[in-house]
Amino acid sequence: MITISKMNLDDLNQIKNILFSDFDDFWNYSIFKSELENSNSYYLIAKDNSKIIGFGGIKVSIPDADIMNIVVRKNYRKHGIGSFLMRELINFASSLGVKNLFLEVNEKNSYAISLYQKFNFKEISIRKNYYNENNAIIMKKEI
Ligand SMILES: CC(C)(COP(=O)(O)OP(=O)(O)OC[C@H]1O[C@@H](n2cnc3c(N)ncnc32)[C@H](O)[C@@H]1OP(=O)(O)O)[C@@H](O)C(=O)NCCC(=O)NCCS
């Protein structure tokens, strides 16, 4: 059964050594840890029974929040887990009083862009060469 819950440091320690291999997240452990300890950050994890199969987080400054990342374990992708996490992040943000959700995505990351478009995020600006030679697309959704 797939469940969603709040992420804590024990959860992060469970996936510490497989962050790159199994999730290909671009954050290293220490940056992630300090994010988790930030009182304005909220992370959710998806579990298949006890196995962590995805995570996503927001950083809140009411009435705004940024989606910091959303990552699904490689062999669990394309099964709706990213959408499940996104739905829960949006509901969670809304429960905190967030009105505007922002995110930034590499223009070449078409899977992530499709996920965001599915949830009606709209492009509001471009940051040129933000990821070296690639642009960043800034997207927004009012909730
Ligand atoms: C982006 C990511 C989180 C999507 O997770 P996922 O569990 O595969 O997403 P879902 O199965 O819920 O798919 C959501 C939508 O994304 C699109 N999509 C995702 N993977 C796709 C693929 N391989 N091919 C085509 N479309 C894809 C589809 O539009 C899909 O909508 P649908 O359900 O109507 O088909 C996942 O690919 C991932 O972890 N990528 C690496 C990390 C990353 O780049 N994160 C974003 C920046 S932090």
PDB file of C-alpha atoms and ligand atoms in Angstrom:
ATOM      1  CA  MET A   1       0.000   0.000   0.000  1.00  0.00           C
ATOM      2  CA  ILE A   2       1.294   3.481  -0.881  1.00  0.00           C
ATOM      3  CA  THR A   3       1.084   6.020   1.925  1.00  0.00           C
ATOM      4  CA  ILE A   4       2.195   9.640   2.326  1.00  0.00           C
ATOM      5  CA  SER A   5       3.571  11.041   5.561  1.00  0.00           C
ATOM      6  CA  LYS A   6       5.783  13.820   6.906  1.00  0.00           C
ATOM      7  CA  MET A   7       9.495  13.238   6.404  1.00  0.00           C
ATOM      8  CA  ASN A   8      11.844  13.257   9.387  1.00  0.00           C
ATOM      9  CA  LEU A   9      15.577  12.857   9.848  1.00  0.00           C
ATOM     10  CA  ASP A  10      15.274   9.065  10.333  1.00  0.00           C
ATOM     11  CA  ASP A  11      13.611   8.835   6.924  1.00  0.00           C
ATOM     12  CA  LEU A  12      16.414  10.849   5.342  1.00  0.00           C
ATOM     13  CA  ASN A  13      19.018   8.632   7.004  1.00  0.00           C
ATOM     14  CA  GLN A  14      17.314   5.572   5.517  1.00  0.00           C
ATOM     15  CA  ILE A  15      17.883   6.873   1.976  1.00  0.00           C
ATOM     16  CA  LYS A  16      21.106   8.757   2.660  1.00  0.00           C
ATOM     17  CA  ASN A  17      23.356   6.366   0.732  1.00  0.00           C
ATOM     18  CA  ILE A  18      21.036   5.845  -2.222  1.00  0.00           C
ATOM     19  CA  LEU A  19      19.993   9.435  -2.876  1.00  0.00           C
ATOM     20  CA  PHE A  20      21.974   9.652  -6.067  1.00  0.00           C
ATOM     21  CA  SER A  21      21.756   6.043  -7.304  1.00  0.00           C
ATOM     22  CA  ASP A  22      18.060   5.383  -6.689  1.00  0.00           C
ATOM     23  CA  PHE A  23      16.502   8.853  -6.773  1.00  0.00           C
ATOM     24  CA  ASP A  24      19.082  10.831  -8.813  1.00  0.00           C
ATOM     25  CA  ASP A  25      18.390  13.804  -6.660  1.00  0.00           C
ATOM     26  CA  PHE A  26      20.733  16.726  -7.128  1.00  0.00           C
ATOM     27  CA  TRP A  27      20.932  17.544  -3.419  1.00  0.00           C
ATOM     28  CA  ASN A  28      23.592  16.054  -1.244  1.00  0.00           C
ATOM     29  CA  TYR A  29      22.821  14.771   2.232  1.00  0.00           C
ATOM     30  CA  SER A  30      24.030  17.793   4.184  1.00  0.00           C
ATOM     31  CA  ILE A  31      22.037  20.309   2.159  1.00  0.00           C
ATOM     32  CA  PHE A  32      18.980  18.089   2.457  1.00  0.00           C
ATOM     33  CA  LYS A  33      19.494  17.728   6.210  1.00  0.00           C
ATOM     34  CA  SER A  34      19.696  21.478   6.749  1.00  0.00           C
ATOM     35  CA  GLU A  35      16.553  21.892   4.634  1.00  0.00           C
ATOM     36  CA  LEU A  36      14.719  19.393   6.839  1.00  0.00           C
ATOM     37  CA  GLU A  37      15.818  21.312   9.921  1.00  0.00           C
ATOM     38  CA  ASN A  38      14.542  24.622   8.522  1.00  0.00           C
ATOM     39  CA  SER A  39      11.300  25.461  10.312  1.00  0.00           C
ATOM     40  CA  ASN A  40       9.746  26.870   7.119  1.00  0.00           C
ATOM     41  CA  SER A  41      10.378  23.676   5.156  1.00  0.00           C
ATOM     42  CA  TYR A  42       7.977  20.758   4.991  1.00  0.00           C
ATOM     43  CA  TYR A  43       8.807  17.468   3.334  1.00  0.00           C
ATOM     44  CA  LEU A  44       6.502  14.585   2.532  1.00  0.00           C
ATOM     45  CA  ILE A  45       7.526  11.039   1.674  1.00  0.00           C
ATOM     46  CA  ALA A  46       5.700   8.341  -0.233  1.00  0.00           C
ATOM     47  CA  LYS A  47       6.175   4.796   1.074  1.00  0.00           C
ATOM     48  CA  ASP A  48       5.381   1.422  -0.426  1.00  0.00           C
ATOM     49  CA  ASN A  49       4.762  -0.350   2.886  1.00  0.00           C
ATOM     50  CA  SER A  50       7.958   0.684   4.715  1.00  0.00           C
ATOM     51  CA  LYS A  51      10.094   1.395   1.632  1.00  0.00           C
ATOM     52  CA  ILE A  52      10.598   5.068   0.774  1.00  0.00           C
ATOM     53  CA  ILE A  53       9.757   5.560  -2.900  1.00  0.00           C
ATOM     54  CA  GLY A  54       9.557   9.324  -3.256  1.00  0.00           C
ATOM     55  CA  PHE A  55       9.699  12.667  -1.542  1.00  0.00           C
ATOM     56  CA  GLY A  56       8.834  16.280  -2.149  1.00  0.00           C
ATOM     57  CA  GLY A  57       9.125  19.481  -0.206  1.00  0.00           C
ATOM     58  CA  ILE A  58       7.969  23.063   0.050  1.00  0.00           C
ATOM     59  CA  LYS A  59       9.467  26.106   1.690  1.00  0.00           C
ATOM     60  CA  VAL A  60       6.818  28.443   3.002  1.00  0.00           C
ATOM     61  CA  SER A  61       6.648  32.211   3.386  1.00  0.00           C
ATOM     62  CA  ILE A  62       2.913  32.914   3.636  1.00  0.00           C
ATOM     63  CA  PRO A  63       1.146  33.645   1.303  1.00  0.00           C
ATOM     64  CA  ASP A  64       3.813  32.102  -0.966  1.00  0.00           C
ATOM     65  CA  ALA A  65       5.641  28.799  -1.054  1.00  0.00           C
ATOM     66  CA  ASP A  66       8.268  27.261  -3.320  1.00  0.00           C
ATOM     67  CA  ILE A  67       8.265  23.639  -4.295  1.00  0.00           C
ATOM     68  CA  MET A  68      11.862  22.711  -3.551  1.00  0.00           C
ATOM     69  CA  ASN A  69      11.909  19.290  -5.186  1.00  0.00           C
ATOM     70  CA  ILE A  70       9.797  16.292  -6.018  1.00  0.00           C
ATOM     71  CA  VAL A  71      11.578  13.047  -6.731  1.00  0.00           C
ATOM     72  CA  VAL A  72      10.374   9.472  -7.267  1.00  0.00           C
ATOM     73  CA  ARG A  73      12.557   6.388  -6.871  1.00  0.00           C
ATOM     74  CA  LYS A  74      13.731   5.377 -10.326  1.00  0.00           C
ATOM     75  CA  ASN A  75      11.949   2.035 -10.665  1.00  0.00           C
ATOM     76  CA  TYR A  76       8.681   3.489  -9.327  1.00  0.00           C
ATOM     77  CA  ARG A  77       8.332   6.281 -11.879  1.00  0.00           C
ATOM     78  CA  LYS A  78       5.370   6.585 -14.262  1.00  0.00           C
ATOM     79  CA  HIS A  79       3.014   4.956 -11.767  1.00  0.00           C
ATOM     80  CA  GLY A  80       1.373   8.087 -10.443  1.00  0.00           C
ATOM     81  CA  ILE A  81       3.574   8.521  -7.357  1.00  0.00           C
ATOM     82  CA  GLY A  82       4.799  11.970  -8.454  1.00  0.00           C
ATOM     83  CA  SER A  83       1.172  13.041  -8.961  1.00  0.00           C
ATOM     84  CA  PHE A  84       0.207  11.612  -5.559  1.00  0.00           C
ATOM     85  CA  LEU A  85       3.019  13.568  -3.879  1.00  0.00           C
ATOM     86  CA  MET A  86       2.115  16.740  -5.772  1.00  0.00           C
ATOM     87  CA  ARG A  87      -1.557  16.466  -4.792  1.00  0.00           C
ATOM     88  CA  GLU A  88      -0.611  16.028  -1.130  1.00  0.00           C
ATOM     89  CA  LEU A  89       1.927  18.893  -1.228  1.00  0.00           C
ATOM     90  CA  ILE A  90      -0.725  21.204  -2.682  1.00  0.00           C
ATOM     91  CA  ASN A  91      -3.283  20.159  -0.032  1.00  0.00           C
ATOM     92  CA  PHE A  92      -0.705  20.548   2.701  1.00  0.00           C
ATOM     93  CA  ALA A  93       0.360  23.998   1.455  1.00  0.00           C
ATOM     94  CA  SER A  94      -3.269  25.051   1.256  1.00  0.00           C
ATOM     95  CA  SER A  95      -3.862  23.910   4.849  1.00  0.00           C
ATOM     96  CA  LEU A  96      -1.017  26.201   5.945  1.00  0.00           C
ATOM     97  CA  GLY A  97      -2.662  29.174   4.224  1.00  0.00           C
ATOM     98  CA  VAL A  98      -0.442  29.256   1.126  1.00  0.00           C
ATOM     99  CA  LYS A  99      -2.067  31.035  -1.827  1.00  0.00           C
ATOM    100  CA  ASN A 100       0.722  31.058  -4.429  1.00  0.00           C
ATOM    101  CA  LEU A 101       2.901  28.075  -5.217  1.00  0.00           C
ATOM    102  CA  PHE A 102       6.069  28.650  -7.241  1.00  0.00           C
ATOM    103  CA  LEU A 103       8.677  26.327  -8.673  1.00  0.00           C
ATOM    104  CA  GLU A 104      11.616  26.437 -10.977  1.00  0.00           C
ATOM    105  CA  VAL A 105      12.458  23.709 -13.451  1.00  0.00           C
ATOM    106  CA  ASN A 106      15.145  23.037 -16.026  1.00  0.00           C
ATOM    107  CA  GLU A 107      13.631  23.624 -19.475  1.00  0.00           C
ATOM    108  CA  LYS A 108      15.037  20.222 -20.549  1.00  0.00           C
ATOM    109  CA  ASN A 109      13.256  18.308 -17.765  1.00  0.00           C
ATOM    110  CA  SER A 110      10.214  17.402 -19.841  1.00  0.00           C
ATOM    111  CA  TYR A 111       8.844  14.765 -17.417  1.00  0.00           C
ATOM    112  CA  ALA A 112       8.798  17.232 -14.556  1.00  0.00           C
ATOM    113  CA  ILE A 113       7.285  19.950 -16.767  1.00  0.00           C
ATOM    114  CA  SER A 114       4.499  17.518 -17.817  1.00  0.00           C
ATOM    115  CA  LEU A 115       3.808  16.760 -14.165  1.00  0.00           C
ATOM    116  CA  TYR A 116       3.584  20.471 -13.332  1.00  0.00           C
ATOM    117  CA  GLN A 117       1.385  21.236 -16.337  1.00  0.00           C
ATOM    118  CA  LYS A 118      -0.917  18.402 -15.313  1.00  0.00           C
ATOM    119  CA  PHE A 119      -1.446  20.323 -12.060  1.00  0.00           C
ATOM    120  CA  ASN A 120      -2.046  23.595 -13.918  1.00  0.00           C
ATOM    121  CA  PHE A 121       1.206  25.324 -13.071  1.00  0.00           C
ATOM    122  CA  LYS A 122       1.706  28.137 -15.604  1.00  0.00           C
ATOM    123  CA  GLU A 123       4.980  29.530 -16.873  1.00  0.00           C
ATOM    124  CA  ILE A 124       5.501  33.067 -15.543  1.00  0.00           C
ATOM    125  CA  SER A 125       9.121  33.759 -16.476  1.00  0.00           C
ATOM    126  CA  ILE A 126      12.411  32.372 -17.726  1.00  0.00           C
ATOM    127  CA  ARG A 127      15.822  32.603 -16.094  1.00  0.00           C
ATOM    128  CA  LYS A 128      18.413  32.497 -18.819  1.00  0.00           C
ATOM    129  CA  ASN A 129      21.269  29.990 -18.478  1.00  0.00           C
ATOM    130  CA  TYR A 130      20.264  29.250 -14.904  1.00  0.00           C
ATOM    131  CA  TYR A 131      21.444  25.645 -15.229  1.00  0.00           C
ATOM    132  CA  ASN A 132      24.659  26.440 -17.087  1.00  0.00           C
ATOM    133  CA  GLU A 133      23.596  26.307 -20.725  1.00  0.00           C
ATOM    134  CA  ASN A 134      19.919  25.529 -19.954  1.00  0.00           C
ATOM    135  CA  ASN A 135      17.269  28.013 -18.963  1.00  0.00           C
ATOM    136  CA  ALA A 136      15.077  27.698 -15.890  1.00  0.00           C
ATOM    137  CA  ILE A 137      11.338  28.020 -16.287  1.00  0.00           C
ATOM    138  CA  ILE A 138       9.569  29.641 -13.318  1.00  0.00           C
ATOM    139  CA  MET A 139       6.034  28.356 -12.873  1.00  0.00           C
ATOM    140  CA  LYS A 140       3.192  29.409 -10.606  1.00  0.00           C
ATOM    141  CA  LYS A 141      -0.099  28.007  -9.433  1.00  0.00           C
ATOM    142  CA  GLU A 142      -2.688  29.797  -7.312  1.00  0.00           C
ATOM    143  CA  ILE A 143      -4.296  27.517  -4.768  1.00  0.00           C
TER     144      ILE A 143
HETATM  145  C1  LIG B   1       9.319  14.174 -12.456  1.00  0.00           C
HETATM  146  C2  LIG B   1       8.994  12.930 -11.620  1.00  0.00           C
HETATM  147  C3  LIG B   1       8.928  13.345 -10.154  1.00  0.00           C
HETATM  148  C4  LIG B   1       7.624  12.380 -12.048  1.00  0.00           C
HETATM  149  O1  LIG B   1       7.263  11.334 -11.156  1.00  0.00           O
HETATM  150  P1  LIG B   1       6.323  10.129 -11.621  1.00  0.00           P
HETATM  151  O2  LIG B   1       5.953   9.339 -10.426  1.00  0.00           O
HETATM  152  O3  LIG B   1       6.961   9.412 -12.731  1.00  0.00           O
HETATM  153  O4  LIG B   1       5.057  10.957 -12.148  1.00  0.00           O
HETATM  154  P2  LIG B   1       3.606  10.414 -12.529  1.00  0.00           P
HETATM  155  O5  LIG B   1       3.646   8.939 -12.808  1.00  0.00           O
HETATM  156  O6  LIG B   1       2.651  10.891 -11.498  1.00  0.00           O
HETATM  157  O7  LIG B   1       3.369  11.167 -13.891  1.00  0.00           O
HETATM  158  C5  LIG B   1       2.912  12.519 -13.886  1.00  0.00           C
HETATM  159  C6  LIG B   1       2.875  13.091 -15.300  1.00  0.00           C
HETATM  160  O8  LIG B   1       4.207  13.350 -15.730  1.00  0.00           O
HETATM  161  C7  LIG B   1       4.355  12.998 -17.103  1.00  0.00           C
HETATM  162  N1  LIG B   1       5.405  11.967 -17.175  1.00  0.00           N
HETATM  163  C8  LIG B   1       6.126  11.490 -16.130  1.00  0.00           C
HETATM  164  N2  LIG B   1       7.044  10.610 -16.569  1.00  0.00           N
HETATM  165  C9  LIG B   1       6.895  10.527 -17.910  1.00  0.00           C
HETATM  166  C10 LIG B   1       7.563   9.786 -18.924  1.00  0.00           C
HETATM  167  N3  LIG B   1       8.577   8.931 -18.650  1.00  0.00           N
HETATM  168  N4  LIG B   1       7.143   9.942 -20.209  1.00  0.00           N
HETATM  169  C11 LIG B   1       6.143  10.800 -20.501  1.00  0.00           C
HETATM  170  N5  LIG B   1       5.475  11.535 -19.562  1.00  0.00           N
HETATM  171  C12 LIG B   1       5.863  11.402 -18.293  1.00  0.00           C
HETATM  172  C13 LIG B   1       3.011  12.566 -17.609  1.00  0.00           C
HETATM  173  O9  LIG B   1       2.400  13.720 -18.141  1.00  0.00           O
HETATM  174  C14 LIG B   1       2.294  12.156 -16.336  1.00  0.00           C
HETATM  175  O10 LIG B   1       0.938  12.438 -16.431  1.00  0.00           O
HETATM  176  P3  LIG B   1      -0.154  11.238 -16.608  1.00  0.00           P
HETATM  177  O11 LIG B   1      -0.278  10.651 -15.235  1.00  0.00           O
HETATM  178  O12 LIG B   1      -1.362  11.957 -17.062  1.00  0.00           O
HETATM  179  O13 LIG B   1       0.434  10.296 -17.613  1.00  0.00           O
HETATM  180  C15 LIG B   1      10.062  11.805 -11.839  1.00  0.00           C
HETATM  181  O14 LIG B   1      10.253  11.620 -13.228  1.00  0.00           O
HETATM  182  C16 LIG B   1      11.410  12.080 -11.189  1.00  0.00           C
HETATM  183  O15 LIG B   1      11.619  11.754 -10.016  1.00  0.00           O
HETATM  184  N6  LIG B   1      12.356  12.698 -11.946  1.00  0.00           N
HETATM  185  C17 LIG B   1      13.712  12.985 -11.419  1.00  0.00           C
HETATM  186  C18 LIG B   1      13.703  14.105 -10.405  1.00  0.00           C
HETATM  187  C19 LIG B   1      13.244  15.409 -10.993  1.00  0.00           C
HETATM  188  O16 LIG B   1      13.698  15.817 -12.042  1.00  0.00           O
HETATM  189  N7  LIG B   1      12.308  16.072 -10.280  1.00  0.00           N
HETATM  190  C20 LIG B   1      11.789  17.365 -10.694  1.00  0.00           C
HETATM  191  C21 LIG B   1      12.691  18.483 -10.319  1.00  0.00           C
HETATM  192  S1  LIG B   1      13.016  18.544  -8.593  1.00  0.00           S
END
